[in-house]
Amino acid sequence: MSIETNTPDLLELELGIPRFILWFVMLPVLPVTLIGLANLIGGEFLTALVLLIGLNGAFVAGYIALSERTRLRLDAGSGLVSITRTSRLGMRQWDYPLEVLDSAELDRSHTSQESRTTSKVMLVFRNTRPATRVALSRWGVSGDGPGQIANRINAWLRHHSGDETSAPTHRLSS
């Protein structure tokens, strides 16, 4: 997560996996390609096909899936909440009225080991019943990063609405 702008009228932040991790995903492509080419030259067509197309295809698909970045923009001037998702396959943007954004909350999921939980940040819009929840990312993350993001969004919303004395409005859901 990186905060681009944090003023009373504008909050912009970007969520995405750090770029150096994406390089580690693509690191095995060169050796697998070389081994696949060696198999192709050696006459092992099926093995070469599995390595060159199958395994390298899996690495590239993983890179594309993990390279998605989400940009959140809360703009008091225009009265809009903009969520922009950018990946190697294109860009999508959704706009919502800022006045119906209630809060940010965490959606927690437990893995097979109860000691490991992952969380993702959900924006809660009160204009529908039940409230509409929009995930900021497709995957959950362990650690305190999602909580910090939710707290930052909720603090900006409290400041924007002029309600500085209220308690944080995000909830933890199971």
XYZ file of N, CA and C in Angstrom, residues 35-152:
354
model
N 15.754 -25.131 -20.493
C 15.602 -26.594 -20.398
C 14.618 -27.083 -21.458
N 13.540 -26.338 -21.683
C 12.569 -26.709 -22.713
C 13.196 -26.691 -24.100
N 14.009 -25.674 -24.390
C 14.681 -25.613 -25.693
C 15.690 -26.752 -25.851
N 16.389 -27.096 -24.776
C 17.329 -28.220 -24.835
C 16.589 -29.527 -25.119
N 15.421 -29.703 -24.498
C 14.619 -30.893 -24.771
C 14.118 -30.902 -26.210
N 13.747 -29.748 -26.730
C 13.275 -29.663 -28.111
C 14.387 -30.027 -29.086
N 15.573 -29.511 -28.837
C 16.724 -29.837 -29.697
C 17.075 -31.312 -29.573
N 16.929 -31.886 -28.376
C 17.247 -33.295 -28.146
C 16.177 -34.245 -28.642
N 15.091 -33.728 -29.201
C 14.071 -34.592 -29.765
C 12.933 -34.937 -28.824
N 12.942 -34.420 -27.625
C 11.863 -34.674 -26.669
C 10.781 -33.616 -26.857
N 9.966 -33.807 -27.889
C 8.986 -32.790 -28.257
C 7.927 -32.596 -27.180
N 7.382 -33.672 -26.627
C 6.318 -33.573 -25.634
C 6.814 -32.911 -24.346
N 7.994 -33.288 -23.883
C 8.566 -32.665 -22.683
C 8.819 -31.191 -22.926
N 9.347 -30.854 -24.095
C 9.600 -29.453 -24.434
C 8.299 -28.663 -24.471
N 7.258 -29.274 -25.030
C 5.959 -28.602 -25.103
C 5.398 -28.318 -23.710
N 5.512 -29.306 -22.816
C 5.031 -29.122 -21.439
C 5.809 -28.013 -20.746
N 7.123 -27.990 -20.907
C 7.931 -26.970 -20.250
C 7.716 -25.584 -20.852
N 7.759 -25.496 -22.171
C 7.692 -24.188 -22.817
C 6.300 -23.556 -22.752
N 5.278 -24.363 -22.947
C 3.929 -23.797 -22.958
C 3.254 -23.949 -21.598
N 3.287 -25.135 -21.048
C 2.568 -25.383 -19.803
C 3.147 -24.669 -18.598
N 4.403 -24.941 -18.289
C 5.003 -24.379 -17.087
C 5.240 -22.873 -17.226
N 5.779 -22.451 -18.359
C 5.966 -21.012 -18.558
C 4.627 -20.288 -18.629
N 3.622 -20.939 -19.184
C 2.282 -20.343 -19.199
C 1.746 -20.133 -17.791
N 2.021 -21.073 -16.906
C 1.580 -20.934 -15.514
C 2.284 -19.769 -14.835
N 3.581 -19.608 -15.096
C 4.308 -18.480 -14.512
C 3.771 -17.150 -15.030
N 3.509 -17.064 -16.305
C 2.990 -15.827 -16.895
C 1.577 -15.541 -16.373
N 0.738 -16.568 -16.265
C -0.614 -16.375 -15.725
C -0.549 -15.894 -14.273
N 0.352 -16.448 -13.490
C 0.535 -15.998 -12.110
C 0.994 -14.555 -12.044
N 1.901 -14.195 -12.925
C 2.385 -12.813 -12.978
C 1.246 -11.850 -13.316
N 0.428 -12.227 -14.288
C -0.699 -11.370 -14.687
C -1.686 -11.224 -13.525
N -1.977 -12.326 -12.843
C -2.930 -12.275 -11.726
C -2.394 -11.431 -10.565
N -1.115 -11.563 -10.266
C -0.543 -10.846 -9.136
C -0.196 -9.392 -9.448
N -0.132 -9.037 -10.716
C 0.280 -7.672 -11.071
C -0.856 -6.664 -10.976
N -2.055 -7.113 -10.639
C -3.182 -6.191 -10.536
C -2.959 -5.186 -9.409
N -3.205 -3.922 -9.701
C -3.085 -2.847 -8.727
C -4.429 -2.141 -8.620
N -4.792 -1.769 -7.402
C -6.050 -1.071 -7.159
C -5.736 0.322 -6.645
N -6.357 1.305 -7.251
C -6.198 2.693 -6.834
C -7.554 3.184 -6.322
N -7.549 3.681 -5.083
C -8.752 4.224 -4.461
C -8.593 5.735 -4.370
N -9.635 6.436 -4.789
C -9.625 7.903 -4.741
C -10.923 8.370 -4.094
N -10.797 8.998 -2.925
C -11.926 9.617 -2.246
C -11.782 11.117 -2.454
N -12.666 11.693 -3.253
C -12.538 13.089 -3.666
C -13.749 13.881 -3.186
N -13.534 14.727 -2.173
C -14.628 15.543 -1.648
C -15.038 16.611 -2.655
N -14.112 17.078 -3.475
C -14.423 18.111 -4.460
C -15.438 17.648 -5.489
N -15.236 16.455 -6.032
C -16.172 15.939 -7.034
C -17.286 15.108 -6.396
N -17.122 14.742 -5.115
C -18.130 13.938 -4.436
C -18.152 12.494 -4.893
N -16.991 11.986 -5.349
C -16.936 10.622 -5.888
C -15.925 9.753 -5.148
N -16.250 8.475 -5.082
C -15.312 7.428 -4.694
C -14.989 6.689 -5.976
N -13.721 6.666 -6.371
C -13.310 5.972 -7.593
C -12.405 4.812 -7.232
N -12.746 3.650 -7.748
C -11.916 2.461 -7.587
C -11.458 2.074 -8.983
N -10.143 2.081 -9.203
C -9.578 1.751 -10.505
C -8.687 0.530 -10.345
N -8.974 -0.518 -11.099
C -8.135 -1.724 -11.102
C -7.380 -1.787 -12.418
N -6.071 -1.882 -12.319
C -5.210 -1.941 -13.491
C -4.427 -3.243 -13.447
N -4.434 -3.961 -14.560
C -3.621 -5.169 -14.676
C -2.991 -5.186 -16.058
N -2.269 -6.235 -16.339
C -1.642 -6.371 -17.657
C -2.695 -6.569 -18.750
N -3.921 -6.892 -18.357
C -4.987 -7.142 -19.319
C -5.857 -5.920 -19.585
N -5.674 -4.854 -18.816
C -6.469 -3.653 -19.044
C -6.792 -2.928 -17.758
N -7.711 -1.971 -17.861
C -8.095 -1.148 -16.725
C -9.620 -1.121 -16.614
N -10.106 -1.168 -15.371
C -11.535 -1.031 -15.097
C -11.697 0.007 -13.991
N -12.756 0.813 -14.095
C -12.996 1.831 -13.084
C -14.464 1.840 -12.695
N -14.700 1.994 -11.384
C -16.046 2.114 -10.844
C -16.103 3.399 -10.037
N -17.185 4.160 -10.201
C -17.392 5.392 -9.452
C -18.659 5.263 -8.621
N -18.586 5.718 -7.375
C -19.714 5.707 -6.458
C -19.827 7.089 -5.827
N -21.022 7.492 -5.410
C -21.151 8.773 -4.701
C -20.470 8.696 -3.331
N -19.690 9.711 -2.987
C -18.984 9.741 -1.710
C -19.956 9.787 -0.531
N -21.089 10.418 -0.717
C -22.043 10.582 0.381
C -22.624 9.264 0.881
N -22.593 8.199 0.075
C -23.143 6.915 0.523
C -22.072 5.965 1.045
N -20.794 6.397 1.027
C -19.729 5.564 1.597
C -19.792 5.690 3.107
N -20.085 4.586 3.770
C -20.252 4.582 5.216
C -18.927 4.387 5.935
N -18.167 3.371 5.534
C -16.935 3.052 6.246
C -16.134 2.031 5.454
N -14.976 1.713 6.009
C -14.163 0.606 5.515
C -14.098 -0.424 6.627
N -14.187 -1.681 6.266
C -14.111 -2.743 7.264
C -13.227 -3.854 6.737
N -12.858 -4.763 7.628
C -12.026 -5.897 7.252
C -12.882 -7.130 7.089
N -12.613 -7.879 6.053
C -13.230 -9.178 5.851
C -12.133 -10.197 6.116
N -12.274 -10.941 7.197
C -11.233 -11.897 7.591
C -11.621 -13.308 7.197
N -10.636 -14.036 6.722
C -10.848 -15.455 6.432
C -9.739 -16.240 7.096
N -10.086 -17.407 7.580
C -9.131 -18.257 8.280
C -8.643 -19.344 7.334
N -7.352 -19.620 7.400
C -6.792 -20.715 6.620
C -6.958 -22.002 7.416
N -6.363 -23.065 6.937
C -6.508 -24.347 7.626
C -5.921 -24.285 9.041
N -4.934 -23.453 9.230
C -4.388 -23.261 10.572
C -5.073 -22.033 11.165
N -5.727 -22.194 12.291
C -6.486 -21.081 12.879
C -5.591 -19.910 13.266
N -4.287 -20.144 13.427
C -3.404 -19.052 13.811
C -3.120 -18.114 12.635
N -3.428 -18.520 11.428
C -3.154 -17.700 10.250
C -4.467 -17.194 9.668
N -4.627 -15.890 9.686
C -5.805 -15.292 9.078
C -5.343 -14.297 8.025
N -6.154 -14.135 7.026
C -5.902 -13.115 6.019
C -7.084 -12.157 6.014
N -6.815 -10.927 5.666
C -7.848 -9.899 5.658
C -7.804 -9.146 4.350
N -8.972 -8.665 3.956
C -9.023 -7.726 2.853
C -9.953 -6.591 3.229
N -9.682 -5.423 2.671
C -10.433 -4.222 2.997
C -11.680 -4.169 2.125
N -12.814 -3.928 2.775
C -14.093 -3.796 2.090
C -14.629 -2.392 2.335
N -15.110 -1.740 1.280
C -15.801 -0.465 1.435
C -17.284 -0.752 1.608
N -17.919 -0.104 2.579
C -19.322 -0.341 2.889
C -20.135 0.876 2.453
N -21.054 0.640 1.521
C -21.929 1.696 1.019
C -23.327 1.463 1.585
N -23.926 2.500 2.155
C -25.208 2.362 2.861
C -26.414 2.662 1.981
N -26.249 2.819 0.692
C -27.378 3.189 -0.167
C -28.253 1.995 -0.548
N -27.909 0.795 -0.124
C -28.727 -0.393 -0.397
C -28.949 -1.150 0.903
N -29.959 -1.971 0.926
C -30.220 -2.824 2.087
C -30.214 -4.254 1.632
N -29.387 -5.139 2.088
C -28.280 -4.876 2.986
C -27.218 -4.011 2.309
N -26.324 -3.467 3.126
C -25.298 -2.561 2.613
C -24.449 -3.250 1.552
N -24.051 -2.486 0.557
C -23.182 -3.009 -0.504
C -21.742 -2.981 -0.008
N -21.039 -4.100 -0.170
C -19.631 -4.183 0.215
C -18.808 -4.428 -1.044
N -17.790 -3.600 -1.223
C -16.927 -3.696 -2.390
C -15.504 -3.948 -1.902
N -14.903 -5.052 -2.353
C -13.534 -5.385 -1.965
C -12.547 -4.519 -2.741
N -11.521 -4.032 -2.036
C -10.503 -3.236 -2.717
C -9.501 -4.101 -3.468
N -9.325 -5.347 -3.063
C -8.428 -6.244 -3.789
C -9.056 -7.625 -3.847
N -8.533 -8.446 -4.733
C -9.082 -9.791 -4.909
C -8.528 -10.787 -3.908
N -7.444 -10.464 -3.261
C -6.802 -11.417 -2.365
C -6.689 -10.824 -0.972
N -6.621 -11.717 0.025
C -6.426 -11.308 1.403
C -4.953 -11.315 1.742
N -4.584 -10.520 2.723
C -3.190 -10.377 3.122
C -3.122 -10.565 4.629
N -2.079 -11.250 5.101
C -1.892 -11.376 6.538
C -1.114 -10.161 7.040
N -1.137 -9.960 8.324
C -0.434 -8.822 8.911
C -1.387 -7.678 9.208
N -0.800 -6.533 9.565
C -1.624 -5.403 9.973
C -1.854 -4.385 8.857
N -1.396 -4.652 7.646
C -1.585 -3.722 6.529
C -3.032 -3.414 6.214
N -3.905 -4.431 6.064
C -5.309 -4.135 5.786
C -5.979 -3.305 6.888
N -5.643 -3.569 8.137
C -6.205 -2.785 9.233
C -5.771 -1.329 9.167
N -4.518 -1.105 8.805
C -4.030 0.271 8.668
C -4.740 0.997 7.532
N -4.994 0.286 6.444
C -5.703 0.893 5.310
C -7.120 1.278 5.730
N -7.823 0.343 6.389
C -9.190 0.620 6.840
C -9.209 1.786 7.824
N -8.249 1.813 8.743
C -8.187 2.919 9.702
C -7.934 4.246 9.005
N -7.076 4.254 8.001
C -6.768 5.487 7.273
C -8.007 5.996 6.523
